[in-house]
Short mmCIF file of C-alpha atoms in Angstrom, two decimals:
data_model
loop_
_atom_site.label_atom_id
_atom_site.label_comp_id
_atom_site.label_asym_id
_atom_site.label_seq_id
_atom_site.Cartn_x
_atom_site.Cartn_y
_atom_site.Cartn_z
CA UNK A 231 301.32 190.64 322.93
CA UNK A 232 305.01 192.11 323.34
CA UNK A 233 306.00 194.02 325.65
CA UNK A 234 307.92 197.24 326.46
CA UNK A 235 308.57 197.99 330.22
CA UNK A 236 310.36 200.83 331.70
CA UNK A 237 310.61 202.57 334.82
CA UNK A 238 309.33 206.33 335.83
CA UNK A 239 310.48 208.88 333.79
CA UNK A 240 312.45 210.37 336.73
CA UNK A 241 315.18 207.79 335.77
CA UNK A 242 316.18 209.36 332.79
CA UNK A 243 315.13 212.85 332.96
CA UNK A 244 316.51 214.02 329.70
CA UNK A 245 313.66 212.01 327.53
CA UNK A 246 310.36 212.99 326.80
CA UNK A 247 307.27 210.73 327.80
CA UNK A 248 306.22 211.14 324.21
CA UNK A 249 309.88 209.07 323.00
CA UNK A 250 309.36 206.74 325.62
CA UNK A 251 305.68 205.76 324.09
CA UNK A 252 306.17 206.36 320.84
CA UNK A 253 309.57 204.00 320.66
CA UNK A 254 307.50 201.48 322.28
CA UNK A 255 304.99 201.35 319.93
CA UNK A 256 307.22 201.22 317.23
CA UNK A 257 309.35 198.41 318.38
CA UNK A 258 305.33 196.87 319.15
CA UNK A 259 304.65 197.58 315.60
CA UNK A 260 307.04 195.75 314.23
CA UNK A 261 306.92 192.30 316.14
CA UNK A 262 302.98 192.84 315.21
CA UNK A 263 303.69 193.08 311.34
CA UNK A 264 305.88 190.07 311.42
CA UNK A 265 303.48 187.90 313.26
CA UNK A 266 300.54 188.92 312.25
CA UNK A 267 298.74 189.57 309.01
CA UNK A 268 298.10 193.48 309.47
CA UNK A 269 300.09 194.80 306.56
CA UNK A 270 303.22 196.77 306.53
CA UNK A 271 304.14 199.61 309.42
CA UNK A 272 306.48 201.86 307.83
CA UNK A 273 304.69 204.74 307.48
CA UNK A 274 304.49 204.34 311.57
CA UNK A 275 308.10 203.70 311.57
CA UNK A 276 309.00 206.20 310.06
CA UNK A 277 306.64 209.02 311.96
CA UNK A 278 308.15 211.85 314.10
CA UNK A 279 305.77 211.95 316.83
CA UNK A 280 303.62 209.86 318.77
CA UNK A 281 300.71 211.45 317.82
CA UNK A 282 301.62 210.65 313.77
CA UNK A 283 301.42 207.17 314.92
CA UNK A 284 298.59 206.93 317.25
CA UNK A 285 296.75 208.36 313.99
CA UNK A 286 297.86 205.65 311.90
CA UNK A 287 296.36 202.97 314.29
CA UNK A 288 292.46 203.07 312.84
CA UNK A 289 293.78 202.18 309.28
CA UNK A 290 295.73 199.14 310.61
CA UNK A 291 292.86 197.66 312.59
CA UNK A 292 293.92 198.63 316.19
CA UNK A 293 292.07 200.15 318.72
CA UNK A 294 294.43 202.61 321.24
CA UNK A 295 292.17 201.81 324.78
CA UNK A 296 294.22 204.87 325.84
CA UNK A 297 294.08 208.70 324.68
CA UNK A 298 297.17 210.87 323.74
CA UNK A 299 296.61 212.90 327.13
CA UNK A 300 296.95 209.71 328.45
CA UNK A 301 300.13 208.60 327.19
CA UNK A 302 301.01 212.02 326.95
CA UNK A 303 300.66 213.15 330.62
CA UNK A 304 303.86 213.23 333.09
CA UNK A 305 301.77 212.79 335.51
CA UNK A 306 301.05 209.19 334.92
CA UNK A 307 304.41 208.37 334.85
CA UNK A 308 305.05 210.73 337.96
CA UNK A 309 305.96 207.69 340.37
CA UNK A 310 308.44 204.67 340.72
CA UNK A 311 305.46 202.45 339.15
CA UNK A 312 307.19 200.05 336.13
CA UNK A 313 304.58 200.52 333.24
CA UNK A 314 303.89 198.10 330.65
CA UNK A 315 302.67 198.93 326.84
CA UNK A 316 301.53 195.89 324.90
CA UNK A 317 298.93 194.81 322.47
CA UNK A 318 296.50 191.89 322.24
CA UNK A 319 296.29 189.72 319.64
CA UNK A 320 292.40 190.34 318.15
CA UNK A 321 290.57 186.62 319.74
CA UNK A 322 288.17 188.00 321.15
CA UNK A 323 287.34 191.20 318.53
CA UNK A 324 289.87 194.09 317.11
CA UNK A 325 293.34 194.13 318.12
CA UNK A 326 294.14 196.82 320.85
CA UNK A 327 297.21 198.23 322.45
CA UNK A 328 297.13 198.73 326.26
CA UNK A 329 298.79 200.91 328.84
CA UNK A 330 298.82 199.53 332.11
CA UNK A 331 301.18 199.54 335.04
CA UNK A 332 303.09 196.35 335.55
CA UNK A 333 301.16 196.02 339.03
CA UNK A 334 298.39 195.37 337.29
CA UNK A 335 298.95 192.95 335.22
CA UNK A 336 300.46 190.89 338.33
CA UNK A 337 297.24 192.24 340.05
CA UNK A 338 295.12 189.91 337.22
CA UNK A 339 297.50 186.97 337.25
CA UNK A 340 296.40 186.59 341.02
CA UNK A 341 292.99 186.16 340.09
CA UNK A 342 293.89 184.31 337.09
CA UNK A 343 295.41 182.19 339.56
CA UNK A 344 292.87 181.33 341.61
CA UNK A 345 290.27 181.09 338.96
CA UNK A 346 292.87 178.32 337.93
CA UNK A 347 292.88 176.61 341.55
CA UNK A 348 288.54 176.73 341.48
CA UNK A 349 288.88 175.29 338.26
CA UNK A 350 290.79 172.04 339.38
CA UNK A 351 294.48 172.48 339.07
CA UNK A 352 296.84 171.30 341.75
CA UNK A 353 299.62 171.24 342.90
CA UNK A 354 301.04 167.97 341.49
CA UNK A 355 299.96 168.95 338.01
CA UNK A 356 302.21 169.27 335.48
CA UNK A 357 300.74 172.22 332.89
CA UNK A 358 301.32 172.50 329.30
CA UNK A 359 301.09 176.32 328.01
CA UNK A 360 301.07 176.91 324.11
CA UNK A 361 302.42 180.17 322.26
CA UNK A 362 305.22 182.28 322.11
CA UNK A 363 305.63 182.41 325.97
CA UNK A 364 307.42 185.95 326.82
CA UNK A 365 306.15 187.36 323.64
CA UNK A 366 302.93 187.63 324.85
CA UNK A 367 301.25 189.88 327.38
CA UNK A 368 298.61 186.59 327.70
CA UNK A 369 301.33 183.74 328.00
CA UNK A 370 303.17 185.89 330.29
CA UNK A 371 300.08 186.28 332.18
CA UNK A 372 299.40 182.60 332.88
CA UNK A 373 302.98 181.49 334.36
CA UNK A 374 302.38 184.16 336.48
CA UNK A 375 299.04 182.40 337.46
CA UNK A 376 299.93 179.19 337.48
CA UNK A 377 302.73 179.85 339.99
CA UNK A 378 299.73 180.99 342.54
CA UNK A 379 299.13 176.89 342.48
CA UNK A 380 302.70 175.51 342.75
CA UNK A 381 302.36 172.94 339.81
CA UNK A 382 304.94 172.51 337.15
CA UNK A 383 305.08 174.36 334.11
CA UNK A 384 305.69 173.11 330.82
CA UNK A 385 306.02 176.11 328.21
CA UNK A 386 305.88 175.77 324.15
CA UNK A 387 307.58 178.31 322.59
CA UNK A 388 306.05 177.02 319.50
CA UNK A 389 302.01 175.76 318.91
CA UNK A 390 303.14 174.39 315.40
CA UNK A 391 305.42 171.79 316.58
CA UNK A 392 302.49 168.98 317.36
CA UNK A 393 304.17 165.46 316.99
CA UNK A 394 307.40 167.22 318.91
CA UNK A 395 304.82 168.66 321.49
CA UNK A 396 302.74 165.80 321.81
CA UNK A 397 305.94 163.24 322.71
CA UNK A 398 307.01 165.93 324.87
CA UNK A 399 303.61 166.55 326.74
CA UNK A 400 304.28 162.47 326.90
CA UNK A 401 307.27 161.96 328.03
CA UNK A 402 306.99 164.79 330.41
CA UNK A 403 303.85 163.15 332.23
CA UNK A 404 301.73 166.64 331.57
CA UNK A 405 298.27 166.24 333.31
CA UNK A 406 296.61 169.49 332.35
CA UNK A 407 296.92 172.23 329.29
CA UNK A 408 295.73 175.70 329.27
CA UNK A 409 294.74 176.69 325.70
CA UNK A 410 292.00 178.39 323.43
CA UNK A 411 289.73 175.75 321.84
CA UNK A 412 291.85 177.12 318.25
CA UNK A 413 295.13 175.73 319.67
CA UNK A 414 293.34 172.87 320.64
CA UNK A 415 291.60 171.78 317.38
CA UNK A 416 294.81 171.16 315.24
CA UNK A 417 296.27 168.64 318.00
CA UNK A 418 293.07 166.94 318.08
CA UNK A 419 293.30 166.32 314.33
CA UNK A 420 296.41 164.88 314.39
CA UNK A 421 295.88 162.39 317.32
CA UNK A 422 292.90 161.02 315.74
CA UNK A 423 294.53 160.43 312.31
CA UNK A 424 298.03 159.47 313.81
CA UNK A 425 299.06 156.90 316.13
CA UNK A 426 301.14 158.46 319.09
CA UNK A 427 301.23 157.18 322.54
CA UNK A 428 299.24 160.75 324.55
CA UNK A 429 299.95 162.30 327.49
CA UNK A 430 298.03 161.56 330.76
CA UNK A 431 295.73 164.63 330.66
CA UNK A 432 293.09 165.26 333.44
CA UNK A 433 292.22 168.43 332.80
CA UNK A 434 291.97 171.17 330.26
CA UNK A 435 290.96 174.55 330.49
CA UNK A 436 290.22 176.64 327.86
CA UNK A 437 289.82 180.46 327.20
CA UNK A 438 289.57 182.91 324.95
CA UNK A 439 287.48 181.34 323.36
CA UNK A 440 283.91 179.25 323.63
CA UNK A 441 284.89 175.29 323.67
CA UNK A 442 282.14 173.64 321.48
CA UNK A 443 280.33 170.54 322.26
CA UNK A 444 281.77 168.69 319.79
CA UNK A 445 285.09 169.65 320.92
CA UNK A 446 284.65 168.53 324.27
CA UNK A 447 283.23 165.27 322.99
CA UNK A 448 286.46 164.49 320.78
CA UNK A 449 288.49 165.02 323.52
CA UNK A 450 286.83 162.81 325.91
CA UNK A 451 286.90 159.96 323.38
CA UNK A 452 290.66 160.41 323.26
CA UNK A 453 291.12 160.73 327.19
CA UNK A 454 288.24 158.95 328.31
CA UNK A 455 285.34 160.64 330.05
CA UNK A 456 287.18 161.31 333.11
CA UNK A 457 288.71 164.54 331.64
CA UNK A 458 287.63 167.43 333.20
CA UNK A 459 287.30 170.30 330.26
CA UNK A 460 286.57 173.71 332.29
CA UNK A 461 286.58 177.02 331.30
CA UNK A 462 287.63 180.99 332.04
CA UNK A 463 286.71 183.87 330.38
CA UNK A 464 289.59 186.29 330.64
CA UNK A 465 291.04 189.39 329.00
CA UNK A 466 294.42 191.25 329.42
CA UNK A 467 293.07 194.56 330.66
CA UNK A 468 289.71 193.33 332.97
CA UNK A 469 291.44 190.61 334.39
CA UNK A 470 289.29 187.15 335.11
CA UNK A 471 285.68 188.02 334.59
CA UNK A 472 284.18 184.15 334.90
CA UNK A 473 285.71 180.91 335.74
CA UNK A 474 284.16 177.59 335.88
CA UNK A 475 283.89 175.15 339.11
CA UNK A 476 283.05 171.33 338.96
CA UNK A 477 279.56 172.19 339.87
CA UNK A 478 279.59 174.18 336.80
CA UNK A 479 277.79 173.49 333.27
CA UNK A 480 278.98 173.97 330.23
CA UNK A 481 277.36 177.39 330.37
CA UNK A 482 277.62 178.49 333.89
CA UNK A 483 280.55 180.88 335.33
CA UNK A 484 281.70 182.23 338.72
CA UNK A 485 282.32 185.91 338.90
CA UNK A 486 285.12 186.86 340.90
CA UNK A 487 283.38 189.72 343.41
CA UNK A 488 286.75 190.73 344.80
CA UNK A 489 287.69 191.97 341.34
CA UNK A 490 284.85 192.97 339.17
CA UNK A 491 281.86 194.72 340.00
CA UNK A 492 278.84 192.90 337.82
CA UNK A 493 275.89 194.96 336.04
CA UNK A 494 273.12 193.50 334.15
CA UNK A 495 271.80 196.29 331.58
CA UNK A 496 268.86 196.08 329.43
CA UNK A 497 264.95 195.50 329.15
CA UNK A 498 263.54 191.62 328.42
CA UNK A 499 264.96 187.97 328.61
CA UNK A 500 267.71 189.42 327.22
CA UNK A 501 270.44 191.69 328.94
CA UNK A 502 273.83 192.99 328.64
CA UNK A 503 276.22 191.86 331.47
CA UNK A 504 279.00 194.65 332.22
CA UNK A 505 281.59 193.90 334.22
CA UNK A 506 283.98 196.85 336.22
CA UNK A 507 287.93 195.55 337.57
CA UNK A 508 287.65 197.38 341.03
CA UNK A 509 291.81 196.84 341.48
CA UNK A 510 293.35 198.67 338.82
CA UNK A 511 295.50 201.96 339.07
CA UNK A 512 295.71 202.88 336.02
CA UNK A 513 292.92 203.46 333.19
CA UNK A 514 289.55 201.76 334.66
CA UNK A 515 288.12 199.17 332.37
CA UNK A 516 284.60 198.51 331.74
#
Protein backbone atom coordinates (compact mmCIF):
# COMPACT_ATOMS: atom_id res chain seq x y z
CA UNK A 1 0.00 0.00 0.00
CA UNK A 2 1.68 3.55 -0.72
CA UNK A 3 0.72 6.33 0.43
CA UNK A 4 -0.12 9.97 -0.43
CA UNK A 5 -0.87 12.35 2.56
CA UNK A 6 -1.68 15.92 2.48
CA UNK A 7 -3.23 18.41 4.53
CA UNK A 8 -6.81 20.34 4.03
CA UNK A 9 -7.22 21.94 0.99
CA UNK A 10 -7.32 25.34 2.76
CA UNK A 11 -3.45 25.14 2.62
CA UNK A 12 -3.15 25.65 -0.84
CA UNK A 13 -6.22 27.24 -2.01
CA UNK A 14 -5.32 27.63 -5.61
CA UNK A 15 -5.69 23.61 -6.36
CA UNK A 16 -8.61 21.76 -7.00
CA UNK A 17 -9.61 18.65 -4.76
CA UNK A 18 -9.94 16.81 -8.03
CA UNK A 19 -5.67 17.45 -8.72
CA UNK A 20 -5.06 16.65 -5.33
CA UNK A 21 -6.83 12.98 -5.82
CA UNK A 22 -6.22 12.42 -9.07
CA UNK A 23 -2.15 13.11 -8.68
CA UNK A 24 -2.36 10.76 -5.90
CA UNK A 25 -3.65 8.09 -7.64
CA UNK A 26 -1.40 8.44 -10.30
CA UNK A 27 1.76 8.51 -8.37
CA UNK A 28 -0.35 5.16 -6.52
CA UNK A 29 -0.61 3.78 -9.92
CA UNK A 30 2.60 3.67 -10.70
CA UNK A 31 4.38 2.14 -7.52
CA UNK A 32 1.31 -0.50 -8.08
CA UNK A 33 2.44 -1.39 -11.76
CA UNK A 34 5.98 -1.82 -10.70
CA UNK A 35 5.27 -4.07 -7.84
CA UNK A 36 2.64 -5.78 -8.80
CA UNK A 37 1.53 -7.82 -11.75
CA UNK A 38 -1.57 -5.58 -12.89
CA UNK A 39 -0.39 -4.55 -16.31
CA UNK A 40 0.64 -1.22 -17.57
CA UNK A 41 -1.09 2.32 -16.27
CA UNK A 42 -0.52 4.69 -18.93
CA UNK A 43 -3.63 5.20 -20.22
CA UNK A 44 -4.32 6.40 -16.35
CA UNK A 45 -1.25 8.40 -16.54
CA UNK A 46 -1.91 10.00 -19.06
CA UNK A 47 -5.86 10.97 -18.22
CA UNK A 48 -7.00 14.61 -17.67
CA UNK A 49 -9.35 14.15 -14.95
CA UNK A 50 -9.96 12.15 -12.06
CA UNK A 51 -12.94 10.85 -13.20
CA UNK A 52 -10.96 9.37 -16.64
CA UNK A 53 -9.07 7.47 -14.12
CA UNK A 54 -11.46 6.34 -11.56
CA UNK A 55 -13.10 4.76 -14.86
CA UNK A 56 -10.11 2.96 -15.75
CA UNK A 57 -9.95 1.18 -12.28
CA UNK A 58 -12.59 -1.92 -13.14
CA UNK A 59 -10.35 -2.99 -16.13
CA UNK A 60 -7.21 -3.11 -13.92
CA UNK A 61 -8.75 -5.19 -11.15
CA UNK A 62 -9.30 -2.46 -8.46
CA UNK A 63 -12.14 -1.74 -6.58
CA UNK A 64 -12.49 2.38 -5.64
CA UNK A 65 -14.33 1.74 -1.83
CA UNK A 66 -15.02 5.47 -2.42
CA UNK A 67 -17.38 7.37 -5.04
CA UNK A 68 -16.33 10.44 -7.18
CA UNK A 69 -18.72 12.68 -4.91
CA UNK A 70 -16.66 11.39 -2.44
CA UNK A 71 -13.36 12.30 -3.51
CA UNK A 72 -14.88 14.97 -5.27
CA UNK A 73 -16.59 16.89 -2.39
CA UNK A 74 -14.78 20.03 -0.61
CA UNK A 75 -16.50 19.31 2.02
CA UNK A 76 -14.58 16.30 3.08
CA UNK A 77 -11.57 17.99 2.93
CA UNK A 78 -13.24 21.13 4.66
CA UNK A 79 -11.07 20.73 7.98
CA UNK A 80 -7.35 20.60 9.24
CA UNK A 81 -7.79 16.59 9.13
CA UNK A 82 -4.38 15.04 7.20
CA UNK A 83 -6.04 12.47 4.74
CA UNK A 84 -4.46 9.47 3.50
CA UNK A 85 -5.15 7.70 -0.12
CA UNK A 86 -3.64 4.25 -0.45
CA UNK A 87 -4.37 0.89 -1.85
CA UNK A 88 -4.23 -2.68 -0.53
CA UNK A 89 -2.46 -5.21 -1.94
CA UNK A 90 -5.43 -7.99 -3.04
CA UNK A 91 -4.67 -10.96 0.18
CA UNK A 92 -7.61 -11.12 1.18
CA UNK A 93 -9.78 -10.66 -2.41
CA UNK A 94 -9.51 -7.69 -5.21
CA UNK A 95 -7.19 -4.96 -4.77
CA UNK A 96 -8.88 -1.66 -3.54
CA UNK A 97 -7.86 1.91 -3.08
CA UNK A 98 -8.98 3.66 0.15
CA UNK A 99 -9.68 7.16 1.35
CA UNK A 100 -9.40 7.58 4.86
CA UNK A 101 -8.25 10.29 7.20
CA UNK A 102 -4.88 9.73 8.75
CA UNK A 103 -6.77 9.60 12.26
CA UNK A 104 -8.04 6.66 11.32
CA UNK A 105 -5.66 4.68 10.40
CA UNK A 106 -3.82 5.59 13.85
CA UNK A 107 -7.40 4.97 15.26
CA UNK A 108 -6.89 0.98 13.95
CA UNK A 109 -3.24 0.70 14.90
CA UNK A 110 -4.54 1.19 18.59
CA UNK A 111 -6.59 -1.70 18.37
CA UNK A 112 -4.14 -3.46 16.33
CA UNK A 113 -2.13 -2.83 19.24
CA UNK A 114 -3.85 -4.27 21.77
CA UNK A 115 -5.08 -7.19 19.82
CA UNK A 116 -1.17 -7.62 19.72
CA UNK A 117 -0.76 -7.29 23.68
CA UNK A 118 -4.02 -10.13 24.12
CA UNK A 119 -2.20 -12.08 21.78
CA UNK A 120 1.10 -12.44 23.91
CA UNK A 121 3.58 -9.82 22.96
CA UNK A 122 5.56 -7.96 25.57
CA UNK A 123 7.41 -5.70 26.28
CA UNK A 124 10.85 -7.39 26.19
CA UNK A 125 10.10 -8.84 22.79
CA UNK A 126 12.05 -8.12 20.09
CA UNK A 127 9.57 -8.23 16.72
CA UNK A 128 10.51 -9.07 13.30
CA UNK A 129 8.12 -7.29 10.57
CA UNK A 130 8.49 -8.45 6.82
CA UNK A 131 7.74 -6.19 3.62
CA UNK A 132 8.46 -3.05 2.25
CA UNK A 133 7.91 -1.18 5.62
CA UNK A 134 6.77 2.59 4.67
CA UNK A 135 5.54 1.41 1.39
CA UNK A 136 2.76 -0.09 2.77
CA UNK A 137 -0.43 1.20 4.33
CA UNK A 138 -0.30 -2.52 6.32
CA UNK A 139 3.49 -2.41 7.43
CA UNK A 140 3.00 1.08 8.37
CA UNK A 141 0.11 0.00 10.30
CA UNK A 142 1.85 -2.52 12.54
CA UNK A 143 4.91 -0.26 13.89
CA UNK A 144 2.32 1.86 14.75
CA UNK A 145 0.82 -1.10 16.80
CA UNK A 146 3.55 -2.55 18.04
CA UNK A 147 4.69 0.71 19.67
CA UNK A 148 1.24 0.44 21.87
CA UNK A 149 3.47 -2.59 23.60
CA UNK A 150 6.94 -0.99 23.96
CA UNK A 151 8.93 -4.00 22.44
CA UNK A 152 11.63 -3.59 19.90
CA UNK A 153 11.13 -3.51 16.37
CA UNK A 154 13.04 -5.18 13.86
CA UNK A 155 11.84 -4.07 10.21
CA UNK A 156 12.76 -5.95 6.71
CA UNK A 157 12.67 -3.82 4.03
CA UNK A 158 12.98 -6.86 1.99
CA UNK A 159 10.95 -10.58 2.50
CA UNK A 160 13.35 -12.07 -0.23
CA UNK A 161 16.49 -11.74 1.62
CA UNK A 162 16.00 -15.18 3.86
CA UNK A 163 19.59 -16.45 4.79
CA UNK A 164 20.45 -12.43 5.37
CA UNK A 165 17.11 -12.23 7.42
CA UNK A 166 17.38 -15.30 9.17
CA UNK A 167 21.21 -14.46 10.64
CA UNK A 168 19.83 -11.19 11.32
CA UNK A 169 16.56 -12.33 13.18
CA UNK A 170 19.67 -14.42 14.94
CA UNK A 171 21.98 -12.32 15.79
CA UNK A 172 19.47 -9.77 16.79
CA UNK A 173 17.86 -12.20 19.51
CA UNK A 174 14.17 -11.64 17.73
CA UNK A 175 11.55 -13.52 19.91
CA UNK A 176 8.40 -12.93 17.90
CA UNK A 177 7.45 -12.17 13.96
CA UNK A 178 4.33 -10.76 12.65
CA UNK A 179 3.67 -12.18 9.16
CA UNK A 180 0.99 -13.81 6.75
CA UNK A 181 1.34 -17.62 6.71
CA UNK A 182 2.72 -16.73 2.64
CA UNK A 183 5.76 -14.88 4.08
CA UNK A 184 6.11 -17.52 6.37
CA UNK A 185 6.17 -20.64 4.11
CA UNK A 186 9.35 -19.73 2.03
CA UNK A 187 11.52 -19.29 5.38
CA UNK A 188 10.25 -22.47 6.58
CA UNK A 189 11.57 -24.17 3.42
CA UNK A 190 14.77 -22.99 3.68
CA UNK A 191 15.42 -23.80 7.43
CA UNK A 192 14.43 -27.26 6.96
CA UNK A 193 16.68 -27.89 3.91
CA UNK A 194 19.58 -25.59 5.22
CA UNK A 195 21.55 -25.63 8.24
CA UNK A 196 21.49 -22.11 9.99
CA UNK A 197 21.71 -21.52 13.62
CA UNK A 198 17.53 -19.78 14.19
CA UNK A 199 16.48 -17.18 16.10
CA UNK A 200 14.90 -17.66 19.60
CA UNK A 201 11.24 -17.27 18.51
CA UNK A 202 8.34 -17.54 21.09
CA UNK A 203 5.78 -16.35 19.31
CA UNK A 204 4.31 -15.76 15.91
CA UNK A 205 1.33 -14.19 14.83
CA UNK A 206 -0.05 -14.38 11.69
CA UNK A 207 -2.70 -12.47 9.55
CA UNK A 208 -4.03 -11.96 6.54
CA UNK A 209 -4.24 -14.96 6.04
CA UNK A 210 -5.56 -18.56 7.60
CA UNK A 211 -2.27 -20.42 9.17
CA UNK A 212 -2.80 -24.15 8.23
CA UNK A 213 -2.27 -27.02 10.46
CA UNK A 214 0.47 -28.20 8.83
CA UNK A 215 2.07 -24.94 9.02
CA UNK A 216 1.82 -24.65 12.55
CA UNK A 217 3.14 -28.17 12.95
CA UNK A 218 6.45 -27.38 10.88
CA UNK A 219 7.06 -24.62 12.86
CA UNK A 220 6.80 -26.20 16.14
CA UNK A 221 9.20 -28.95 15.05
CA UNK A 222 11.70 -26.21 14.27
CA UNK A 223 11.06 -24.17 17.61
CA UNK A 224 9.88 -26.78 19.73
CA UNK A 225 6.31 -26.96 20.96
CA UNK A 226 6.63 -24.11 23.20
CA UNK A 227 5.95 -21.61 20.33
CA UNK A 228 2.97 -19.88 20.67
CA UNK A 229 1.44 -19.42 16.87
CA UNK A 230 -1.71 -16.95 17.37
CA UNK A 231 -3.65 -15.22 15.10
CA UNK A 232 -5.60 -11.71 13.97
CA UNK A 233 -7.82 -11.13 11.40
CA UNK A 234 -7.32 -7.57 10.25
CA UNK A 235 -7.94 -5.27 7.30
CA UNK A 236 -6.74 -1.68 6.46
CA UNK A 237 -10.13 0.02 6.37
CA UNK A 238 -12.25 -2.10 9.40
CA UNK A 239 -9.50 -2.13 11.59
CA UNK A 240 -8.97 -5.48 13.95
CA UNK A 241 -12.09 -7.54 13.58
CA UNK A 242 -10.75 -10.88 15.67
CA UNK A 243 -7.68 -11.59 17.58
CA UNK A 244 -6.70 -14.68 19.29
CA UNK A 245 -5.94 -15.16 23.24
CA UNK A 246 -4.06 -18.20 24.81
CA UNK A 247 -7.36 -19.62 25.71
CA UNK A 248 -8.03 -19.53 22.12
CA UNK A 249 -8.21 -22.55 19.46
CA UNK A 250 -7.06 -22.63 16.37
CA UNK A 251 -10.49 -21.48 15.28
CA UNK A 252 -11.70 -19.24 17.96
CA UNK A 253 -11.38 -15.21 17.89
CA UNK A 254 -12.07 -12.26 20.22
CA UNK A 255 -14.04 -9.43 18.76
CA UNK A 256 -12.99 -6.19 19.81
CA UNK A 257 -16.61 -4.54 21.10
CA UNK A 258 -15.06 -1.12 21.50
CA UNK A 259 -14.49 -1.05 17.75
CA UNK A 260 -16.81 -3.15 15.74
CA UNK A 261 -20.31 -3.70 16.14
CA UNK A 262 -20.92 -7.72 15.33
CA UNK A 263 -24.07 -9.07 13.24
CA UNK A 264 -24.80 -12.57 12.51
CA UNK A 265 -27.07 -12.67 9.20
CA UNK A 266 -28.67 -15.60 7.73
CA UNK A 267 -31.12 -18.68 8.21
CA UNK A 268 -29.49 -22.37 9.36
CA UNK A 269 -26.12 -23.68 10.87
CA UNK A 270 -24.77 -21.46 8.66
CA UNK A 271 -24.57 -17.54 8.92
CA UNK A 272 -22.86 -14.58 7.67
CA UNK A 273 -20.93 -12.59 10.38
CA UNK A 274 -20.84 -8.68 9.53
CA UNK A 275 -18.83 -6.65 11.32
CA UNK A 276 -19.39 -2.40 11.58
CA UNK A 277 -15.91 -0.08 12.83
CA UNK A 278 -17.98 2.25 15.22
CA UNK A 279 -14.65 4.84 15.32
CA UNK A 280 -14.19 6.00 11.96
CA UNK A 281 -14.79 9.62 10.55
CA UNK A 282 -14.63 9.16 7.39
CA UNK A 283 -16.50 6.57 4.95
CA UNK A 284 -18.17 3.82 7.42
CA UNK A 285 -17.09 0.33 6.62
CA UNK A 286 -19.13 -2.68 6.78
Amino acid sequence: MNFSVYRSIDDKPDREIQDYHKEALQHLLTVLSERFAFGEFEDSLNADSLEAIVKLLPAKGFILRNTIDQLSSSSALDDSATKILYATSGSTGDPRILFDQYSDVMENAFFHGLAYKACGLESGDRVVILGEVGRFAGEYAVIQALSVSGCTIIPFTSRDLIYENTQVMHDAGATAWVAMQSEILPYLDHWEVNEQSLPPLRLIITGGEATSLETRSRLKQLFGTGLEIRSTYQTSDAGTIGYQCHHCDVDEFHVQEELQFVEILGDGEVGQLVTTNLTRTSAPSI
